[in-house]
Each structure stands twice: as structure tokens, then as C-alpha cells.
mmCIF file of C-alpha atoms and ligand atoms in Angstrom:
data_model
loop_
_atom_site.group_PDB
_atom_site.id
_atom_site.type_symbol
_atom_site.label_atom_id
_atom_site.label_comp_id
_atom_site.label_asym_id
_atom_site.label_seq_id
_atom_site.Cartn_x
_atom_site.Cartn_y
_atom_site.Cartn_z
ATOM 1 C CA UNK A 1 -31.856 -3.167 12.959
ATOM 2 C CA UNK A 2 -30.278 0.706 12.001
ATOM 3 C CA UNK A 3 -33.329 1.916 10.040
ATOM 4 C CA UNK A 4 -31.024 4.765 8.020
ATOM 5 C CA UNK A 5 -31.131 5.071 4.729
ATOM 6 C CA UNK A 6 -27.934 3.725 2.203
ATOM 7 C CA UNK A 7 -26.048 5.795 0.360
ATOM 8 C CA UNK A 8 -24.010 3.498 -1.810
ATOM 9 C CA UNK A 9 -20.736 5.831 -2.073
ATOM 10 C CA UNK A 10 -18.469 5.354 -5.331
ATOM 11 C CA UNK A 11 -15.061 7.017 -4.840
ATOM 12 C CA UNK A 12 -15.501 6.508 -1.594
ATOM 13 C CA UNK A 13 -11.747 6.399 -0.509
ATOM 14 C CA UNK A 14 -11.252 9.401 -3.017
ATOM 15 C CA UNK A 15 -11.607 13.027 -2.348
ATOM 16 C CA UNK A 16 -15.323 13.558 -3.617
ATOM 17 C CA UNK A 17 -16.846 10.139 -1.837
ATOM 18 C CA UNK A 18 -14.660 10.764 0.773
ATOM 19 C CA UNK A 19 -16.328 14.400 1.357
ATOM 20 C CA UNK A 20 -19.697 12.576 0.932
ATOM 21 C CA UNK A 21 -18.521 9.681 3.733
ATOM 22 C CA UNK A 22 -16.901 12.048 6.505
ATOM 23 C CA UNK A 23 -20.038 14.605 5.769
ATOM 24 C CA UNK A 24 -22.575 11.196 6.547
ATOM 25 C CA UNK A 25 -20.634 10.180 9.222
ATOM 26 C CA UNK A 26 -20.455 13.634 11.067
ATOM 27 C CA UNK A 27 -24.094 13.640 10.916
ATOM 28 C CA UNK A 28 -24.762 11.114 13.606
ATOM 29 C CA UNK A 29 -28.334 11.582 14.292
ATOM 30 C CA UNK A 30 -28.859 12.249 10.453
ATOM 31 C CA UNK A 31 -31.384 9.751 7.901
ATOM 32 C CA UNK A 32 -28.388 8.372 6.237
ATOM 33 C CA UNK A 33 -26.064 5.444 6.775
ATOM 34 C CA UNK A 34 -22.794 5.063 4.251
ATOM 35 C CA UNK A 35 -21.758 2.272 2.029
ATOM 36 C CA UNK A 36 -18.632 3.172 1.082
ATOM 37 C CA UNK A 37 -17.678 1.458 -2.806
ATOM 38 C CA UNK A 38 -13.709 0.139 -3.081
ATOM 39 C CA UNK A 39 -11.538 -1.922 -5.018
ATOM 40 C CA UNK A 40 -9.791 -2.363 -1.883
ATOM 41 C CA UNK A 41 -11.872 -3.717 1.147
ATOM 42 C CA UNK A 42 -8.823 -4.285 3.246
ATOM 43 C CA UNK A 43 -6.593 -0.494 2.522
ATOM 44 C CA UNK A 44 -6.131 1.486 4.898
ATOM 45 C CA UNK A 45 -8.372 4.075 3.272
ATOM 46 C CA UNK A 46 -11.588 1.645 3.921
ATOM 47 C CA UNK A 47 -10.571 0.874 7.300
ATOM 48 C CA UNK A 48 -10.664 4.501 8.333
ATOM 49 C CA UNK A 49 -13.683 4.813 6.760
ATOM 50 C CA UNK A 50 -15.317 2.074 7.812
ATOM 51 C CA UNK A 51 -13.870 3.068 11.900
ATOM 52 C CA UNK A 52 -16.090 6.345 11.231
ATOM 53 C CA UNK A 53 -19.601 3.923 10.454
ATOM 54 C CA UNK A 54 -19.309 3.534 7.123
ATOM 55 C CA UNK A 55 -20.242 0.233 5.420
ATOM 56 C CA UNK A 56 -17.214 -0.980 3.213
ATOM 57 C CA UNK A 57 -18.562 -2.916 0.489
ATOM 58 C CA UNK A 58 -16.246 -4.382 -2.526
ATOM 59 C CA UNK A 59 -17.208 -3.182 -6.325
ATOM 60 C CA UNK A 60 -15.382 -2.414 -9.298
ATOM 61 C CA UNK A 61 -16.532 0.705 -12.041
ATOM 62 C CA UNK A 62 -15.176 -1.743 -14.689
ATOM 63 C CA UNK A 63 -17.012 -4.598 -13.580
ATOM 64 C CA UNK A 64 -21.055 -3.741 -13.798
ATOM 65 C CA UNK A 65 -22.548 -6.678 -11.765
ATOM 66 C CA UNK A 66 -19.897 -5.682 -8.624
ATOM 67 C CA UNK A 67 -21.691 -2.296 -8.978
ATOM 68 C CA UNK A 68 -25.266 -4.338 -9.372
ATOM 69 C CA UNK A 69 -24.691 -5.617 -5.936
ATOM 70 C CA UNK A 70 -23.339 -2.725 -4.091
ATOM 71 C CA UNK A 71 -25.989 -0.601 -5.085
ATOM 72 C CA UNK A 72 -28.360 -3.454 -3.905
ATOM 73 C CA UNK A 73 -30.948 -2.372 -1.060
ATOM 74 C CA UNK A 74 -29.514 0.826 -1.398
ATOM 75 C CA UNK A 75 -31.562 4.650 -0.754
ATOM 76 C CA UNK A 76 -29.281 6.715 -3.099
ATOM 77 C CA UNK A 77 -25.886 6.851 -4.246
ATOM 78 C CA UNK A 78 -22.632 9.223 -5.173
ATOM 79 C CA UNK A 79 -22.035 8.189 -8.507
ATOM 80 C CA UNK A 80 -18.764 9.990 -9.617
ATOM 81 C CA UNK A 81 -16.029 8.681 -13.131
ATOM 82 C CA UNK A 82 -12.438 8.390 -13.225
ATOM 83 C CA UNK A 83 -10.989 10.141 -15.879
ATOM 84 C CA UNK A 84 -7.202 10.697 -15.230
ATOM 85 C CA UNK A 85 -6.770 6.760 -13.981
ATOM 86 C CA UNK A 86 -6.896 6.791 -17.572
ATOM 87 C CA UNK A 87 -7.740 8.997 -19.748
ATOM 88 C CA UNK A 88 -9.797 7.605 -21.535
ATOM 89 C CA UNK A 89 -13.433 9.616 -22.520
ATOM 90 C CA UNK A 90 -15.267 6.334 -23.724
ATOM 91 C CA UNK A 91 -13.890 4.419 -20.720
ATOM 92 C CA UNK A 92 -15.382 7.404 -18.222
ATOM 93 C CA UNK A 93 -18.573 6.650 -20.641
ATOM 94 C CA UNK A 94 -18.574 3.380 -19.293
ATOM 95 C CA UNK A 95 -18.658 3.588 -16.576
ATOM 96 C CA UNK A 96 -21.317 6.223 -16.328
ATOM 97 C CA UNK A 97 -23.643 3.522 -17.898
ATOM 98 C CA UNK A 98 -22.229 1.390 -15.369
ATOM 99 C CA UNK A 99 -23.547 3.605 -12.377
ATOM 100 C CA UNK A 100 -26.445 3.884 -13.628
ATOM 101 C CA UNK A 101 -27.744 0.935 -15.016
ATOM 102 C CA UNK A 102 -26.682 -0.428 -11.681
ATOM 103 C CA UNK A 103 -28.854 2.397 -10.080
ATOM 104 C CA UNK A 104 -32.115 1.339 -12.395
ATOM 105 C CA UNK A 105 -31.419 -2.028 -10.961
ATOM 106 C CA UNK A 106 -31.666 -1.262 -7.314
ATOM 107 C CA UNK A 107 -34.538 1.130 -7.712
ATOM 108 C CA UNK A 108 -32.526 3.652 -6.287
ATOM 109 C CA UNK A 109 -34.823 6.665 -4.823
ATOM 110 C CA UNK A 110 -32.083 9.090 -5.680
ATOM 111 C CA UNK A 111 -28.501 9.615 -7.323
ATOM 112 C CA UNK A 112 -26.308 12.349 -7.186
ATOM 113 C CA UNK A 113 -24.051 12.123 -10.361
ATOM 114 C CA UNK A 114 -21.451 14.148 -10.401
ATOM 115 C CA UNK A 115 -20.398 15.816 -13.727
ATOM 116 C CA UNK A 116 -19.806 18.772 -15.640
ATOM 117 C CA UNK A 117 -20.986 20.428 -18.576
ATOM 118 C CA UNK A 118 -20.781 19.210 -22.060
ATOM 119 C CA UNK A 119 -18.858 21.900 -23.901
ATOM 120 C CA UNK A 120 -19.879 21.328 -27.297
ATOM 121 C CA UNK A 121 -23.844 22.746 -26.727
ATOM 122 C CA UNK A 122 -21.248 25.934 -26.519
ATOM 123 C CA UNK A 123 -18.494 25.411 -28.277
ATOM 124 C CA UNK A 124 -19.501 23.130 -31.659
ATOM 125 C CA UNK A 125 -16.397 20.690 -33.062
ATOM 126 C CA UNK A 126 -16.759 22.889 -36.141
ATOM 127 C CA UNK A 127 -15.539 26.083 -34.186
ATOM 128 C CA UNK A 128 -11.549 26.623 -34.609
ATOM 129 C CA UNK A 129 -11.140 28.873 -31.219
ATOM 130 C CA UNK A 130 -9.776 25.768 -29.896
ATOM 131 C CA UNK A 131 -8.994 22.306 -31.495
ATOM 132 C CA UNK A 132 -10.967 18.967 -31.336
ATOM 133 C CA UNK A 133 -9.329 16.460 -29.273
ATOM 134 C CA UNK A 134 -9.214 12.534 -29.831
ATOM 135 C CA UNK A 135 -11.469 13.141 -32.884
ATOM 136 C CA UNK A 136 -14.672 14.750 -31.521
ATOM 137 C CA UNK A 137 -14.410 16.454 -28.074
ATOM 138 C CA UNK A 138 -13.232 19.715 -27.225
ATOM 139 C CA UNK A 139 -12.855 19.121 -23.303
ATOM 140 C CA UNK A 140 -12.872 15.688 -23.189
ATOM 141 C CA UNK A 141 -13.454 14.954 -19.507
ATOM 142 C CA UNK A 142 -15.719 17.721 -19.124
ATOM 143 C CA UNK A 143 -17.948 16.234 -22.517
ATOM 144 C CA UNK A 144 -18.016 12.754 -21.695
ATOM 145 C CA UNK A 145 -19.239 13.577 -18.465
ATOM 146 C CA UNK A 146 -21.922 16.175 -19.185
ATOM 147 C CA UNK A 147 -23.130 13.603 -22.228
ATOM 148 C CA UNK A 148 -23.076 10.843 -19.914
ATOM 149 C CA UNK A 149 -26.144 12.699 -17.813
ATOM 150 C CA UNK A 150 -28.650 10.973 -20.522
ATOM 151 C CA UNK A 151 -27.601 7.609 -19.218
ATOM 152 C CA UNK A 152 -28.915 8.402 -15.679
ATOM 153 C CA UNK A 153 -31.873 10.334 -16.722
ATOM 154 C CA UNK A 154 -32.886 8.412 -20.175
ATOM 155 C CA UNK A 155 -33.017 5.178 -17.444
ATOM 156 C CA UNK A 156 -35.332 6.919 -15.440
ATOM 157 C CA UNK A 157 -33.405 7.252 -11.979
ATOM 158 C CA UNK A 158 -34.093 10.271 -10.092
ATOM 159 C CA UNK A 159 -31.134 12.023 -9.967
ATOM 160 C CA UNK A 160 -29.204 15.099 -9.464
ATOM 161 C CA UNK A 161 -26.692 16.204 -11.874
ATOM 162 C CA UNK A 162 -24.083 17.774 -10.213
ATOM 163 C CA UNK A 163 -21.874 20.730 -12.155
ATOM 164 C CA UNK A 164 -18.473 20.338 -9.636
ATOM 165 C CA UNK A 165 -15.615 22.587 -9.699
ATOM 166 C CA UNK A 166 -11.827 23.198 -10.004
ATOM 167 C CA UNK A 167 -10.694 21.466 -6.870
ATOM 168 C CA UNK A 168 -7.803 23.687 -5.020
ATOM 169 C CA UNK A 169 -6.225 20.566 -4.448
ATOM 170 C CA UNK A 170 -4.917 20.727 -7.820
ATOM 171 C CA UNK A 171 -2.529 23.043 -6.161
ATOM 172 C CA UNK A 172 -1.280 20.492 -4.121
ATOM 173 C CA UNK A 173 -1.836 17.407 -6.560
ATOM 174 C CA UNK A 174 -1.636 18.225 -10.133
ATOM 175 C CA UNK A 175 1.110 20.552 -10.283
ATOM 176 C CA UNK A 176 -0.773 23.927 -11.034
ATOM 177 C CA UNK A 177 0.822 25.255 -7.676
ATOM 178 C CA UNK A 178 3.132 28.447 -7.321
ATOM 179 C CA UNK A 179 6.400 27.455 -8.935
ATOM 180 C CA UNK A 180 9.726 29.922 -9.402
ATOM 181 C CA UNK A 181 10.649 32.367 -12.531
ATOM 182 C CA UNK A 182 13.853 32.605 -14.154
ATOM 183 C CA UNK A 183 14.146 35.332 -11.835
ATOM 184 C CA UNK A 184 13.335 33.321 -8.469
ATOM 185 C CA UNK A 185 9.352 34.694 -7.914
ATOM 186 C CA UNK A 186 6.888 32.413 -7.720
ATOM 187 C CA UNK A 187 4.039 32.868 -10.075
ATOM 188 C CA UNK A 188 0.737 31.148 -10.558
ATOM 189 C CA UNK A 189 0.694 29.896 -14.623
ATOM 190 C CA UNK A 190 -3.475 29.893 -15.663
ATOM 191 C CA UNK A 191 -4.418 30.650 -19.039
ATOM 192 C CA UNK A 192 -7.896 32.596 -17.740
ATOM 193 C CA UNK A 193 -6.617 36.420 -18.698
ATOM 194 C CA UNK A 194 -8.780 38.368 -16.120
ATOM 195 C CA UNK A 195 -11.931 35.971 -16.291
ATOM 196 C CA UNK A 196 -12.412 34.417 -12.535
ATOM 197 C CA UNK A 197 -12.389 30.601 -11.965
ATOM 198 C CA UNK A 198 -15.003 28.527 -9.573
ATOM 199 C CA UNK A 199 -12.641 26.815 -6.895
ATOM 200 C CA UNK A 200 -13.957 24.687 -4.078
ATOM 201 C CA UNK A 201 -11.872 22.688 -1.729
ATOM 202 C CA UNK A 202 -12.668 19.136 -3.284
ATOM 203 C CA UNK A 203 -13.663 17.935 0.608
ATOM 204 C CA UNK A 204 -16.656 20.759 -0.178
ATOM 205 C CA UNK A 205 -18.362 18.870 -2.550
ATOM 206 C CA UNK A 206 -19.294 15.577 -0.764
ATOM 207 C CA UNK A 207 -20.447 17.753 1.728
ATOM 208 C CA UNK A 208 -22.630 19.787 -0.635
ATOM 209 C CA UNK A 209 -23.391 16.418 -2.002
ATOM 210 C CA UNK A 210 -24.622 15.281 0.856
ATOM 211 C CA UNK A 211 -27.301 19.002 1.471
ATOM 212 C CA UNK A 212 -28.510 17.677 -1.499
ATOM 213 C CA UNK A 213 -29.278 14.280 -0.766
ATOM 214 C CA UNK A 214 -30.417 15.713 2.342
ATOM 215 C CA UNK A 215 -33.111 17.360 0.379
ATOM 216 C CA UNK A 216 -33.992 14.532 -1.351
ATOM 217 C CA UNK A 217 -36.951 15.030 -4.016
ATOM 218 C CA UNK A 218 -36.725 18.536 -4.216
ATOM 219 C CA UNK A 219 -33.511 18.345 -6.167
ATOM 220 C CA UNK A 220 -33.468 14.758 -8.408
ATOM 221 C CA UNK A 221 -34.803 15.318 -11.717
ATOM 222 C CA UNK A 222 -32.312 19.050 -11.462
ATOM 223 C CA UNK A 223 -29.307 20.030 -12.506
ATOM 224 C CA UNK A 224 -27.438 22.209 -9.867
ATOM 225 C CA UNK A 225 -23.857 23.658 -10.071
ATOM 226 C CA UNK A 226 -21.330 24.547 -6.328
ATOM 227 C CA UNK A 227 -18.188 26.025 -6.069
ATOM 228 C CA UNK A 228 -16.595 27.723 -3.224
ATOM 229 C CA UNK A 229 -15.253 30.810 -4.724
ATOM 230 C CA UNK A 230 -14.943 32.323 -8.082
ATOM 231 C CA UNK A 231 -11.342 34.497 -8.315
ATOM 232 C CA UNK A 232 -9.342 35.714 -10.384
ATOM 233 C CA UNK A 233 -5.731 34.788 -10.904
ATOM 234 C CA UNK A 234 -4.562 37.586 -9.635
ATOM 235 C CA UNK A 235 -7.016 37.555 -6.675
ATOM 236 C CA UNK A 236 -5.520 33.444 -5.813
ATOM 237 C CA UNK A 237 -2.088 34.828 -6.433
ATOM 238 C CA UNK A 238 -3.062 37.858 -3.822
ATOM 239 C CA UNK A 239 -4.314 34.842 -1.208
ATOM 240 C CA UNK A 240 -1.382 32.554 -2.081
ATOM 241 C CA UNK A 241 0.856 35.482 -1.563
ATOM 242 C CA UNK A 242 -0.598 36.506 2.190
ATOM 243 C CA UNK A 243 -0.867 32.652 3.002
ATOM 244 C CA UNK A 244 3.062 32.145 2.136
ATOM 245 C CA UNK A 245 4.238 35.230 3.294
ATOM 246 C CA UNK A 246 6.076 35.751 0.324
ATOM 247 C CA UNK A 247 5.144 37.739 -3.482
ATOM 248 C CA UNK A 248 4.155 35.478 -5.699
ATOM 249 C CA UNK A 249 2.413 36.558 -9.234
ATOM 250 C CA UNK A 250 -0.155 36.024 -12.127
ATOM 251 C CA UNK A 251 1.317 34.260 -15.765
ATOM 252 C CA UNK A 252 -1.861 34.742 -17.750
ATOM 253 C CA UNK A 253 -0.420 32.976 -20.401
ATOM 254 C CA UNK A 254 -2.654 32.124 -23.876
ATOM 255 C CA UNK A 255 -5.063 29.049 -23.823
ATOM 256 C CA UNK A 256 -2.139 27.652 -26.876
ATOM 257 C CA UNK A 257 0.483 28.362 -24.529
ATOM 258 C CA UNK A 258 -0.901 25.985 -22.535
ATOM 259 C CA UNK A 259 -1.872 23.405 -24.671
ATOM 260 C CA UNK A 260 1.704 22.828 -25.557
ATOM 261 C CA UNK A 261 2.999 22.740 -21.668
ATOM 262 C CA UNK A 262 3.790 19.180 -23.288
ATOM 263 C CA UNK A 263 2.264 16.995 -19.914
ATOM 264 C CA UNK A 264 -0.202 14.208 -20.040
ATOM 265 C CA UNK A 265 -3.709 16.278 -20.546
ATOM 266 C CA UNK A 266 -2.000 19.685 -20.966
ATOM 267 C CA UNK A 267 -4.144 20.319 -24.432
ATOM 268 C CA UNK A 268 -7.595 18.934 -22.014
ATOM 269 C CA UNK A 269 -6.813 21.306 -19.775
ATOM 270 C CA UNK A 270 -5.802 24.440 -21.729
ATOM 271 C CA UNK A 271 -9.386 23.677 -23.830
ATOM 272 C CA UNK A 272 -10.708 23.385 -20.058
ATOM 273 C CA UNK A 273 -9.389 26.865 -18.810
ATOM 274 C CA UNK A 274 -10.697 28.301 -22.289
ATOM 275 C CA UNK A 275 -14.173 27.556 -22.146
ATOM 276 C CA UNK A 276 -14.135 29.277 -18.685
ATOM 277 C CA UNK A 277 -12.816 32.058 -19.555
ATOM 278 C CA UNK A 278 -14.825 32.492 -23.203
ATOM 279 C CA UNK A 279 -17.860 31.500 -21.631
ATOM 280 C CA UNK A 280 -17.587 32.918 -18.068
ATOM 281 C CA UNK A 281 -20.308 34.675 -17.088
ATOM 282 C CA UNK A 282 -21.915 31.623 -17.480
ATOM 283 C CA UNK A 283 -19.947 29.714 -16.027
ATOM 284 C CA UNK A 284 -19.735 30.795 -12.840
ATOM 285 C CA UNK A 285 -23.824 31.810 -12.963
ATOM 286 C CA UNK A 286 -24.471 28.415 -12.620
ATOM 287 C CA UNK A 287 -21.902 27.646 -9.657
ATOM 288 C CA UNK A 288 -23.404 30.156 -7.340
ATOM 289 C CA UNK A 289 -21.244 30.582 -3.862
ATOM 290 C CA UNK A 290 -24.938 31.025 -1.846
ATOM 291 C CA UNK A 291 -26.410 28.096 -3.045
ATOM 292 C CA UNK A 292 -23.472 26.080 -2.714
ATOM 293 C CA UNK A 293 -23.303 27.452 1.188
ATOM 294 C CA UNK A 294 -26.845 26.687 1.574
ATOM 295 C CA UNK A 295 -26.352 22.853 0.875
ATOM 296 C CA UNK A 296 -23.173 23.461 2.904
ATOM 297 C CA UNK A 297 -22.733 26.146 5.312
ATOM 298 C CA UNK A 298 -19.318 25.028 6.793
ATOM 299 C CA UNK A 299 -18.824 25.465 2.973
ATOM 300 C CA UNK A 300 -14.625 26.783 2.652
ATOM 301 C CA UNK A 301 -13.395 30.272 1.353
ATOM 302 C CA UNK A 302 -9.738 30.049 -0.974
ATOM 303 C CA UNK A 303 -8.149 31.619 2.549
ATOM 304 C CA UNK A 304 -9.609 29.775 4.661
ATOM 305 C CA UNK A 305 -8.832 26.433 2.835
ATOM 306 C CA UNK A 306 -5.082 28.115 2.071
ATOM 307 C CA UNK A 307 -4.674 28.471 5.834
ATOM 308 C CA UNK A 308 -4.883 24.666 6.572
ATOM 309 C CA UNK A 309 -3.047 23.437 3.321
ATOM 310 C CA UNK A 310 -0.450 26.029 2.078
ATOM 311 C CA UNK A 311 2.193 24.156 4.179
ATOM 312 C CA UNK A 312 1.278 20.823 1.793
ATOM 313 C CA UNK A 313 1.566 22.619 -1.429
ATOM 314 C CA UNK A 314 5.143 21.976 -3.317
ATOM 315 C CA UNK A 315 6.819 25.544 -4.537
ATOM 316 C CA UNK A 316 9.432 23.996 -6.791
HETATM 317 N N1 NAP B 401 -9.202 17.713 -9.769
HETATM 318 C C1 NAP B 401 -9.943 18.690 -9.959
HETATM 319 O O1 NAP B 401 -10.193 19.914 -10.083
HETATM 320 C C2 NAP B 401 -11.894 18.041 -10.769
HETATM 321 C C3 NAP B 401 -12.557 18.965 -10.458
HETATM 322 C C4 NAP B 401 -14.089 18.310 -11.199
HETATM 323 C C5 NAP B 401 -14.508 16.978 -11.421
HETATM 324 N N2 NAP B 401 -13.164 16.386 -11.197
HETATM 325 C C6 NAP B 401 -13.748 14.812 -11.796
HETATM 326 O O2 NAP B 401 -13.571 14.066 -10.644
HETATM 327 C C7 NAP B 401 -12.962 13.249 -10.668
HETATM 328 C C8 NAP B 401 -12.438 11.697 -10.189
HETATM 329 O O3 NAP B 401 -12.856 11.679 -8.862
HETATM 330 P P1 NAP B 401 -11.558 12.037 -7.159
HETATM 331 O O4 NAP B 401 -11.399 13.445 -7.592
HETATM 332 O O5 NAP B 401 -12.487 12.365 -6.331
HETATM 333 O O6 NAP B 401 -11.096 10.385 -6.964
HETATM 334 P P2 NAP B 401 -9.999 10.190 -6.401
HETATM 335 O O7 NAP B 401 -9.783 11.756 -5.375
HETATM 336 O O8 NAP B 401 -8.644 9.957 -7.176
HETATM 337 O O9 NAP B 401 -10.469 8.976 -5.580
HETATM 338 C C9 NAP B 401 -10.630 7.861 -6.656
HETATM 339 C C10 NAP B 401 -11.316 6.784 -5.891
HETATM 340 O O10 NAP B 401 -12.475 6.497 -7.129
HETATM 341 C C11 NAP B 401 -11.588 4.855 -6.724
HETATM 342 N N3 NAP B 401 -11.595 3.867 -8.418
HETATM 343 C C12 NAP B 401 -10.783 4.240 -8.590
HETATM 344 N N4 NAP B 401 -10.849 3.687 -9.428
HETATM 345 C C13 NAP B 401 -11.657 2.765 -9.719
HETATM 346 C C14 NAP B 401 -12.951 1.712 -10.511
HETATM 347 N N5 NAP B 401 -12.374 1.561 -11.480
HETATM 348 N N6 NAP B 401 -13.654 1.225 -9.508
HETATM 349 C C15 NAP B 401 -14.228 1.992 -8.063
HETATM 350 N N7 NAP B 401 -13.685 3.291 -7.598
HETATM 351 C C16 NAP B 401 -12.432 3.181 -7.958
HETATM 352 C C17 NAP B 401 -10.638 4.567 -5.745
HETATM 353 O O11 NAP B 401 -10.363 3.624 -4.697
HETATM 354 P P3 NAP B 401 -10.226 2.194 -4.557
HETATM 355 O O12 NAP B 401 -8.804 2.313 -4.927
HETATM 356 O O13 NAP B 401 -9.979 2.021 -2.907
HETATM 357 O O14 NAP B 401 -10.793 1.538 -5.617
HETATM 358 C C18 NAP B 401 -9.962 6.541 -5.382
HETATM 359 O O15 NAP B 401 -9.542 6.086 -3.943
HETATM 360 C C19 NAP B 401 -12.514 12.788 -12.362
HETATM 361 O O16 NAP B 401 -13.994 12.192 -13.084
HETATM 362 C C20 NAP B 401 -12.765 14.254 -12.210
HETATM 363 O O17 NAP B 401 -12.887 14.587 -13.977
HETATM 364 C C21 NAP B 401 -11.948 16.579 -10.773
#
């Protein structure tokens, strides 16, 4: 029987959890075995993870009993929630609570909880520099994650709160990539002014989480942050131009213009970018590149990510 310690991975068929399962699989002589949690144990993505050596088990964060079963007997877990699947902070809070309770029930030795800042600590609801959304949030998908940190720590679960960064894959899947303007010239549009946006290849989040789990007790009970690079809109546009071989500009729109774009989540994201812009030094400072690289020596730069992914970016 294997003496490897089991890491139960929520979201294993997705970006963050998938990166962790692949990092564990890549380190064949390492201390862990991944247990991939999915609602679709017979799906193609689950089969691929099994092929890499992961144990695949059924689990649904909306079904707390299934999570308790999926966490049982594990050493640790990676916990991530799914705001963009439903756009409900209350539901995301329920997801986090179900994971925290399952972790406590299983007596896990170490949980890495994928979180973000509760921006209301910097911008209280009374601050009208940005609108309050859904009655009690400034950046709903950030605030509820930060608020949920306490669900793990108050339950006494040895937890590393991992502040993640903007995925560069948003340029592929989230419609944020370079688009032609009225003059036909490509440009990216972000309400960041001349401030730096910490970004990361989503695969590197899981790889950094692996580094945290390997260090174990050193990071349990701590909050850490990661990023692949901190780049201004102008710097990202220049990198796009180099990778695509054509000019790419940067439209630095004001946050209120971004909030008015009308796509689902535009107000949330407009407030998010404004928070990152207005508290840029503090936001970047807790996402040290050196620290991220110490967890994950293969951490990708934006240029390296573009070299591998530019052909996947829709340009219209
Ligand atoms: N986009 C960004 O820039 C960014 C940056 C930082 C943080 N985030 C946060 O990342 C989170 C999403 O993580 P991700 O990007 O890794 O997700 P993802 O790639 O969208 O994948 C999510 C996976 O989780 C599983 N899942 C969805 N609902 C589930 C449920 N009810 N029970 C169990 N599993 C479920 C699905 O697997 P099955 O279908 O196999 O069950 C899916 O493959 C969001 O909360 C978002 O706010 C995003």
C-alpha cells in the first residue's frame, strides 16, 4: 500500500485544482497522491487525471455530505469556490463553509484555501468612490472569499489562505484579450491607469499550492499571496504586440466606464480593477514574485505564457 499522503483537490478538473493535481503527478517521488474531486467521475477530464495517477472521487460542493466523504482519510486539501458559475456571493460562502466543515470533520492537517482580499477593509460600504453591489459588497467575488477565511481558521483547521492573482487565461476565456477598435488597431481595455496588474498563468497557482503543501506546517496558519508578474496595461500591450507580431494598444478607461460595459459581472470587475489600481502598492506587495518562485521554480513570465498561448487568444 502506498504511504503517500492524500491531498483532496476541489475543482480538480478546473484551472487551479488541475494545476495542483498535475504538479503532484509530475513529482512521482514526492510525498503526496492527489484525490481529484469532481461531479463527473466518468468525464474526459476526470479520466485524464486518473491517467496521471490521481484517485478520482465524486463530490459536489453543494452537497456537504459528499465533501465529507471525499475529504475522509486525506492529509490535506485544496479548496476553491466557484463564483463565476452562479454569480452569488451567498452561494460561494456556502461552498466555503461546506469545505471548511468537511476539512474539520476529516481532521485534515493542512488546507490551502484559495482566497482574495475582503476589499471592504480598504473601501468600507460608506465609501462612495465605488458603488456598493448586491447590498453589502464592493467587489462581491473578492469580499466573500476574504470573509470566508474565518470559516476555516475559526473552525481550527490548519489553513494557508492563498491570495491568488488575475489569470492571464482571462485574455482567452473571459473576453479580455486585444480587440480591434474603430480604426482596426488591436487594443486591450483595462481600468488600471498606469498601475501594475499582478497576473499569473492559472496552472502556476496549483504549482505554488503544491510548494505550500510540501512546506506544510511552515505555512499552515499563514496568509500568503502569489503572482507571475506585475505589469502595467502598457507593458502587457507591448508584450502582446511582440507575441502577435502586430501593434497592440492599451485603452486605460476609467473604472466607471468599465462598470457600464454591461456584460455579466462588469460592475464587480470594474470595482475589482479600481481596488487594484487605488491600493496598488499594498495589493502588489502581498504578491511577491520572489516568494512565488520559491514555491514554484517553474513560475511563468507573461512573455513565456504568451509564447505558449498567443495562438489561443481570440482577436475579435
Ligand atoms: N479568472 C481569474 O482571473 C481568477 C483569479 C483568481 C481567482 N479566481 C477564482 O477562481 C475560482 C474558480 O476556480 P477555477 O478557475 O480553478 O475554476 P474552473 O477552471 O472554472 O473549474 C472549476 C471546476 O470545479 C468544478 N466545480 C464547479 N462547480 C462545482 C461544484 N458545485 N462542486 C464540485 N466541483 C465543482 C468543475 O468540475 P466538475 O465539472 O468536474 O465537477 C470545474 O471543472 C472562482 O471563485 C474565481 O473567482 C479567478
